[in-house]
Amino acid sequence: MSRDPDAGADADSDAGAPLLGALPDELRAELIAFRRDLHMHPELGNQEFRTTAAIKTRLEAAGLVPRVLDTGTGLMCDIGAWDGVRPMLALRADIDALPIPDTKADCAYRSTVPDRAHACGHDIHTATVLGAGLVLAALDRQGLLPHAVRLIFQPAEEVLPGGAPDAIDSGVLDGVGKIIAVHCDPKVDAGRIGLRTGPITSACDRLEITLDGPGGHTARPHLTTDLVTAAAKVVTEVPALLARRIDARSGLALTWGRIEAGHACNVIPQHAELSGTVRCLDLKAWHDAPDLVHAAIVEIADLHRAKSVVEYVRGVPPVVNDPAVTELLRDAMTARRGAFSVEDTEQSLGGEDFSWYLEKVPGAMARLGVRTPGDSARGDLHRGDFDADEKSITVGVELFTAAALLDGQD
């Protein structure tokens, strides 16, 4: 049974008493326009100057005092006066885009920047946190906001190890006791969210390998290092070796994305390069992964007489949702739209730098449904044709505002 994502809590008979903080119609229209403007002008990580300026201008128009982060892009903004005692609830959005072309056809708000697209929904995330901030600011002016809330608009989520560590260094968590966020999910209908206690995303690291040998003629591979074969063995045998050296329940997966070697059919090359990602579902296994992966690569390369250099680039740990904060999101969504609007979700092998905040304070991330109900062809994230049902903005705003109000009742 589908429900209108803009219908609100009254659409469900099992919803609790109505909460303050519903999204006014005029602000809903403004947020959709704001999102479309961001979608047309995507900016890559640490280059989000226009995006930062647009958010700052709108918050200042509401009488708020945002502060641009030390990195020069992204910003934070407090709603209400912090008393210095009770920790704040933080709402986080990521604001950067991806370096891929927007391939949507017949879309009035498709990207105007070549090879740049908001194909992960960060424009939706930004609009929801902005909208929640504006609604909460209006409540604060009426004396109806129970305690201070912080908005965090974070740059560079798509750039390993993410912009979150720099944001933390800029002080975004000072005075914060818990943090919440959403991430667009094209497998979930607009009007619903997906929740999971514990790990909800994977750790994600980057791997760069070079292999070198003296090279030679393909007629005499026995007199040199057959570097192409060595590279092929690393590609196939290192993942198999790791599968026998780490607990299978950790979900560690090494997947290759690039391999380059040679220029001629009758020349054994002197140099090969391989790139891939290491993903892991378990936090302890993630901490052990660099040494295990490095040892396995060297072992296979040495077997084939190739000199190896391994660059293991730390990415992000898994996002591990705190049980109490996850329940806060569940209670908030139920209060707005009823228990029907919350579904269980699986752990993803995708990485998310929201995890760095959770190394410091408890928090939780919800999957925000962006699929139009009844549409089975919405696609996936990180695709040039990705788009979202914009009614999800209303859902995200009202989820955040409900969470802030319910958290204030503790």
Coordinates of C-alpha atoms in Angstrom, one line a residue:
M1 CA 0.0 0.0 0.0
S2 CA 1.5 3.3 -1.1
R3 CA 1.1 6.7 0.6
D4 CA 1.7 10.2 -0.5
P5 CA 5.1 11.2 0.8
D6 CA 3.8 14.8 1.3
A7 CA 0.8 13.6 3.3
G8 CA 2.4 13.6 6.8
A9 CA 1.6 11.8 10.0
D10 CA -2.2 12.2 9.6
A11 CA -2.0 9.7 6.7
D12 CA -1.4 6.8 9.1
S13 CA -3.8 5.7 11.8
D14 CA -0.9 4.4 14.0
A15 CA 0.9 7.7 14.0
G16 CA 1.4 9.4 17.4
A17 CA 0.1 12.8 18.4
P18 CA 1.0 15.5 15.8
L19 CA 4.3 17.2 16.4
L20 CA 5.3 20.8 15.7
G21 CA 7.7 21.4 12.9
A22 CA 5.8 20.3 9.8
L23 CA 7.1 21.7 6.5
P24 CA 5.1 24.7 5.3
D25 CA 4.0 24.6 1.6
E26 CA 5.9 27.7 0.6
L27 CA 9.1 26.5 2.2
R28 CA 8.6 23.1 0.5
A29 CA 8.5 24.8 -2.9
E30 CA 11.6 26.9 -2.0
L31 CA 13.6 23.8 -1.0
I32 CA 12.8 22.0 -4.2
A33 CA 14.0 25.1 -6.2
F34 CA 17.1 25.3 -4.0
R35 CA 17.8 21.6 -4.6
R36 CA 17.4 22.0 -8.4
D37 CA 19.8 25.0 -8.4
L38 CA 22.4 22.9 -6.6
H39 CA 21.7 20.0 -9.0
M40 CA 22.4 22.3 -12.0
H41 CA 25.7 23.6 -10.4
P42 CA 27.4 20.6 -8.9
E43 CA 30.9 21.1 -7.3
L44 CA 33.5 18.6 -6.4
G45 CA 34.9 18.0 -2.9
N46 CA 36.7 21.0 -1.4
Q47 CA 35.6 23.1 -4.3
E48 CA 32.0 23.8 -3.1
F49 CA 32.3 27.5 -2.9
R50 CA 29.1 28.4 -4.8
T51 CA 27.2 25.8 -2.8
T52 CA 28.6 27.0 0.5
A53 CA 27.7 30.6 -0.4
A54 CA 24.1 29.7 -1.3
I55 CA 23.5 27.9 2.0
K56 CA 25.1 30.7 4.0
T57 CA 23.0 33.3 2.2
R58 CA 19.8 31.5 3.0
L59 CA 20.6 30.9 6.6
E60 CA 21.6 34.5 7.1
A61 CA 18.3 35.6 5.5
A62 CA 16.6 33.7 8.4
G63 CA 18.6 35.7 10.9
L64 CA 21.0 32.9 11.7
V65 CA 24.8 33.1 12.0
P66 CA 26.5 30.4 10.0
R67 CA 30.3 29.9 10.1
V68 CA 32.3 28.7 7.1
L69 CA 34.6 25.8 8.0
D70 CA 38.4 26.3 8.2
T71 CA 38.8 24.5 4.9
G72 CA 37.0 27.3 3.1
T73 CA 34.0 25.3 2.0
G74 CA 31.2 23.8 4.1
L75 CA 29.7 25.4 7.2
M76 CA 28.1 25.0 10.6
C77 CA 25.2 26.8 12.1
D78 CA 23.6 26.7 15.5
I79 CA 19.8 27.0 16.0
G80 CA 19.0 28.3 19.4
A81 CA 21.4 29.3 22.1
W82 CA 23.5 26.5 23.6
D83 CA 23.5 26.6 27.4
G84 CA 26.9 25.1 27.6
V85 CA 25.5 22.2 29.6
R86 CA 23.2 20.0 27.6
P87 CA 24.9 18.6 24.5
M88 CA 23.4 19.6 21.2
L89 CA 21.9 17.3 18.5
A90 CA 23.7 17.8 15.2
L91 CA 22.1 17.3 11.8
R92 CA 24.7 16.6 9.1
A93 CA 24.5 16.9 5.3
D94 CA 27.2 16.4 2.7
I95 CA 27.4 19.0 -0.1
D96 CA 29.8 17.7 -2.8
A97 CA 29.1 16.1 -6.2
L98 CA 30.7 13.4 -8.3
P99 CA 33.1 13.7 -11.3
I100 CA 30.7 12.0 -13.8
P101 CA 28.5 13.4 -16.5
D102 CA 24.8 14.0 -16.0
T103 CA 23.1 11.8 -18.5
K104 CA 19.4 12.5 -17.7
A105 CA 17.4 13.3 -20.8
D106 CA 14.6 15.9 -20.9
C107 CA 15.4 17.2 -17.4
A108 CA 15.1 20.9 -16.9
Y109 CA 17.5 20.9 -14.0
R110 CA 20.2 18.6 -15.3
S111 CA 23.8 19.6 -14.6
T112 CA 25.2 22.6 -16.5
V113 CA 28.8 21.6 -15.6
P114 CA 30.5 19.1 -17.9
D115 CA 31.5 15.8 -16.2
R116 CA 30.0 16.9 -12.9
A117 CA 26.7 15.6 -11.4
H118 CA 24.9 15.2 -8.1
A119 CA 24.5 11.5 -8.7
C120 CA 24.6 10.5 -5.0
G121 CA 21.8 12.7 -3.7
H122 CA 23.9 15.2 -1.7
D123 CA 21.7 18.0 -3.1
I124 CA 18.8 16.2 -1.4
H125 CA 20.7 15.8 1.8
T126 CA 21.6 19.5 1.8
A127 CA 18.0 20.7 1.1
T128 CA 16.7 18.5 4.0
V129 CA 19.1 19.8 6.6
L130 CA 18.7 23.4 5.3
G131 CA 14.9 23.0 5.5
A132 CA 15.0 21.5 9.0
G133 CA 17.2 24.3 10.1
L134 CA 14.8 26.9 8.8
V135 CA 11.8 25.2 10.4
L136 CA 13.6 24.8 13.8
A137 CA 14.7 28.4 13.6
A138 CA 11.1 29.5 13.3
L139 CA 10.2 27.4 16.3
D140 CA 13.1 28.9 18.3
R141 CA 11.8 32.4 17.6
Q142 CA 8.5 31.3 19.1
G143 CA 10.2 29.8 22.2
L144 CA 9.2 26.3 21.1
L145 CA 12.7 24.7 20.5
P146 CA 13.5 22.7 23.6
H147 CA 17.3 22.8 23.1
A148 CA 20.0 24.0 20.7
V149 CA 20.6 22.1 17.4
R150 CA 23.6 22.3 15.2
L151 CA 23.5 22.1 11.4
I152 CA 26.6 20.7 9.7
F153 CA 27.1 21.1 5.9
Q154 CA 30.2 19.0 5.2
P155 CA 32.4 19.2 2.1
A156 CA 34.3 16.4 0.3
E157 CA 32.4 13.3 1.4
E158 CA 33.4 11.6 -1.9
V159 CA 37.1 12.2 -1.5
L160 CA 38.9 9.6 0.7
P161 CA 39.2 9.8 3.7
G162 CA 36.3 12.2 3.4
G163 CA 35.8 15.8 4.6
A164 CA 34.5 14.7 8.0
P165 CA 37.9 14.7 9.7
D166 CA 38.6 18.3 8.6
A167 CA 35.1 19.3 9.7
I168 CA 35.8 17.8 13.1
D169 CA 39.1 19.7 13.3
S170 CA 37.0 22.8 12.5
G171 CA 35.0 22.2 15.7
V172 CA 31.7 21.0 14.3
L173 CA 31.4 18.5 17.2
D174 CA 32.3 20.9 20.0
G175 CA 29.3 20.8 22.3
V176 CA 27.5 18.0 20.3
G177 CA 26.2 15.0 22.2
K178 CA 24.7 13.0 19.2
I179 CA 24.5 13.3 15.5
I180 CA 22.1 12.2 12.8
A181 CA 22.0 12.1 9.0
V182 CA 20.2 10.6 6.0
H183 CA 21.5 9.1 2.8
C184 CA 19.3 8.7 -0.3
D185 CA 18.3 5.2 -1.2
P186 CA 16.8 4.6 -4.6
K187 CA 15.6 1.1 -3.5
V188 CA 13.2 2.6 -0.8
D189 CA 10.0 4.5 -1.7
A190 CA 9.7 8.2 -1.0
G191 CA 7.8 8.5 2.2
R192 CA 9.7 5.8 4.0
I193 CA 13.1 5.4 5.6
G194 CA 15.3 2.4 6.2
L195 CA 16.9 1.8 9.6
R196 CA 19.5 -0.6 11.0
T197 CA 21.1 -0.8 14.4
G198 CA 24.8 -1.4 14.3
P199 CA 26.9 -1.4 11.1
I200 CA 24.9 0.1 8.2
T201 CA 27.8 0.8 5.7
S202 CA 31.2 -0.7 5.1
A203 CA 34.7 0.4 5.6
C204 CA 36.3 1.5 2.4
D205 CA 40.0 1.9 1.6
R206 CA 42.0 2.5 -1.6
L207 CA 44.8 0.3 -2.8
E208 CA 47.5 1.4 -5.3
I209 CA 50.1 -1.2 -6.4
T210 CA 53.1 -1.0 -8.7
L211 CA 55.0 -4.0 -10.0
D212 CA 58.4 -3.8 -11.7
G213 CA 60.8 -6.2 -13.5
P214 CA 63.5 -6.0 -16.1
G215 CA 61.2 -6.7 -19.0
G216 CA 62.1 -8.5 -22.2
H217 CA 61.0 -10.4 -25.3
T218 CA 57.8 -12.5 -25.1
A219 CA 59.8 -15.2 -26.8
R220 CA 62.0 -15.6 -23.7
P221 CA 59.8 -15.2 -20.6
H222 CA 62.0 -17.6 -18.7
L223 CA 64.9 -15.1 -18.8
T224 CA 63.0 -12.2 -17.2
T225 CA 60.0 -11.4 -15.0
D226 CA 56.8 -12.1 -16.8
L227 CA 55.2 -9.0 -15.3
V228 CA 51.8 -9.4 -17.0
T229 CA 51.4 -12.8 -15.5
A230 CA 52.6 -11.5 -12.2
A231 CA 50.0 -8.8 -12.3
A232 CA 47.3 -11.3 -13.2
K233 CA 48.3 -13.6 -10.3
V234 CA 48.1 -10.6 -7.9
V235 CA 44.6 -9.8 -9.2
T236 CA 43.3 -13.4 -8.8
E237 CA 45.3 -14.9 -6.0
V238 CA 45.5 -12.1 -3.4
P239 CA 41.7 -12.0 -2.8
A240 CA 41.7 -15.8 -2.6
L241 CA 44.6 -15.7 -0.1
L242 CA 42.9 -13.1 2.0
A243 CA 39.8 -15.3 2.2
R244 CA 41.8 -17.8 4.1
R245 CA 43.6 -15.4 6.4
I246 CA 40.7 -13.4 7.8
D247 CA 37.4 -14.4 9.3
A248 CA 34.8 -14.8 6.6
R249 CA 32.2 -13.1 8.8
S250 CA 34.2 -9.8 8.6
G251 CA 33.0 -9.4 5.0
L252 CA 36.4 -8.2 3.7
A253 CA 36.4 -7.8 0.0
L254 CA 39.3 -6.7 -2.3
T255 CA 38.0 -5.7 -5.7
W256 CA 40.1 -4.4 -8.6
G257 CA 39.1 -1.4 -10.7
R258 CA 42.2 -0.8 -12.8
I259 CA 45.1 -2.8 -14.2
E260 CA 47.6 -1.4 -16.7
A261 CA 50.7 -3.1 -18.2
G262 CA 52.5 -3.0 -21.5
H263 CA 52.2 -1.4 -24.9
A264 CA 53.1 -4.1 -27.5
C265 CA 52.1 -7.7 -28.0
N266 CA 55.7 -9.0 -28.2
V267 CA 57.2 -7.0 -25.3
I268 CA 57.1 -8.1 -21.7
P269 CA 56.7 -4.8 -19.9
Q270 CA 58.9 -3.4 -17.1
H271 CA 56.1 -1.8 -15.2
A272 CA 52.5 -2.6 -14.2
E273 CA 49.9 -0.7 -12.1
L274 CA 46.9 -2.0 -10.2
S275 CA 44.2 -0.1 -8.3
G276 CA 41.3 -1.3 -6.2
T277 CA 39.3 -0.9 -3.1
V278 CA 39.2 -2.9 0.1
R279 CA 35.8 -3.0 1.8
C280 CA 35.1 -4.5 5.2
L281 CA 32.0 -4.9 7.3
D282 CA 33.7 -5.4 10.6
L283 CA 35.6 -2.6 12.5
K284 CA 38.3 -4.9 14.0
A285 CA 39.0 -6.5 10.6
W286 CA 39.3 -3.0 9.1
H287 CA 42.0 -2.1 11.6
D288 CA 43.9 -5.4 10.7
A289 CA 43.4 -5.1 6.9
P290 CA 46.4 -3.0 5.9
D291 CA 49.0 -5.4 7.2
L292 CA 47.1 -8.5 5.9
V293 CA 46.7 -7.1 2.4
H294 CA 50.2 -5.8 2.2
A295 CA 51.7 -9.2 3.2
A296 CA 49.5 -11.1 0.7
I297 CA 50.5 -8.8 -2.2
V298 CA 54.2 -9.1 -1.4
E299 CA 54.0 -12.8 -1.1
I300 CA 52.3 -13.3 -4.5
A301 CA 54.5 -10.8 -6.3
D302 CA 57.7 -12.3 -4.8
L303 CA 56.6 -15.7 -6.0
H304 CA 56.7 -14.4 -9.6
R305 CA 59.9 -12.4 -9.1
A306 CA 58.2 -9.0 -9.4
K307 CA 59.2 -6.1 -7.2
S308 CA 56.1 -4.6 -5.5
V309 CA 55.3 -1.3 -4.0
V310 CA 52.0 -1.2 -2.1
E311 CA 50.2 2.1 -1.2
Y312 CA 47.4 1.4 1.2
V313 CA 45.3 4.5 1.5
R314 CA 43.0 4.6 4.6
G315 CA 39.5 5.6 3.7
V316 CA 36.6 5.4 6.1
P317 CA 35.5 3.0 8.8
P318 CA 32.0 1.5 8.8
V319 CA 29.1 3.6 10.0
V320 CA 27.9 1.9 13.2
N321 CA 24.5 3.2 14.2
D322 CA 24.1 3.7 17.9
P323 CA 21.0 1.8 19.3
A324 CA 19.5 4.7 21.2
V325 CA 20.0 7.2 18.4
T326 CA 18.6 4.7 15.9
E327 CA 15.5 4.5 18.1
L328 CA 15.2 8.3 18.2
L329 CA 15.0 8.2 14.4
R330 CA 12.5 5.4 14.5
D331 CA 10.3 7.3 17.0
A332 CA 10.6 10.5 15.0
M333 CA 9.5 8.9 11.8
T334 CA 6.7 7.0 13.5
A335 CA 5.4 10.1 15.1
R336 CA 5.3 11.9 11.7
R337 CA 4.1 9.1 9.5
G338 CA 3.4 6.0 11.5
A339 CA 5.3 2.7 11.9
F340 CA 4.5 1.7 8.3
S341 CA 7.0 4.4 7.1
V342 CA 10.0 2.6 8.7
E343 CA 11.6 -0.5 7.2
D344 CA 14.6 -2.5 8.1
T345 CA 17.6 -2.1 5.9
E346 CA 20.6 -4.2 5.1
Q347 CA 24.3 -3.3 5.6
S348 CA 25.8 -1.8 2.5
L349 CA 29.3 -2.3 1.1
G350 CA 29.3 1.4 0.3
G351 CA 31.6 3.7 2.3
E352 CA 30.4 6.9 4.1
D353 CA 32.6 9.3 6.0
F354 CA 29.8 10.0 8.5
S355 CA 31.5 7.2 10.3
W356 CA 34.3 9.5 11.5
Y357 CA 31.8 11.5 13.5
L358 CA 30.6 8.3 15.2
E359 CA 34.2 7.7 16.4
K360 CA 33.6 10.8 18.6
V361 CA 29.9 10.9 19.5
P362 CA 27.0 8.5 19.2
G363 CA 24.8 8.8 16.1
A364 CA 22.8 7.2 13.4
M365 CA 22.2 7.4 9.7
A366 CA 18.8 6.6 8.1
R367 CA 18.3 5.6 4.5
L368 CA 16.0 8.2 2.9
G369 CA 13.6 6.7 0.3
V370 CA 13.8 8.6 -3.0
R371 CA 12.1 6.1 -5.3
T372 CA 8.7 7.3 -6.7
P373 CA 6.2 4.7 -5.3
G374 CA 5.4 2.2 -8.1
D375 CA 8.5 3.1 -10.2
S376 CA 10.8 0.1 -10.6
A377 CA 13.3 1.9 -12.9
R378 CA 14.7 4.5 -10.6
G379 CA 18.2 3.2 -10.9
D380 CA 21.1 3.3 -8.5
L381 CA 23.5 5.8 -6.9
H382 CA 26.7 7.0 -8.7
R383 CA 25.0 6.8 -12.1
G384 CA 24.8 9.7 -14.5
D385 CA 21.0 9.2 -14.8
F386 CA 20.3 9.2 -11.1
D387 CA 17.5 11.4 -9.9
A388 CA 15.3 11.5 -6.8
D389 CA 11.6 11.9 -6.0
E390 CA 11.7 15.4 -4.5
K391 CA 8.9 14.6 -2.1
S392 CA 11.7 12.9 -0.1
I393 CA 12.8 16.4 0.9
T394 CA 9.6 16.9 2.9
V395 CA 10.2 13.5 4.6
G396 CA 13.8 14.3 5.5
V397 CA 12.9 17.7 6.9
E398 CA 10.1 16.4 9.0
L399 CA 12.3 13.4 10.2
F400 CA 15.0 15.8 11.4
T401 CA 12.6 18.3 13.0
A402 CA 10.8 15.5 14.8
A403 CA 14.1 14.0 16.0
A404 CA 15.1 17.4 17.4
L405 CA 11.8 17.9 19.2
L406 CA 11.7 14.4 20.6
D407 CA 15.3 14.5 21.7
G408 CA 14.5 17.7 23.6
Q409 CA 11.9 15.8 25.7
D410 CA 14.5 13.5 27.2

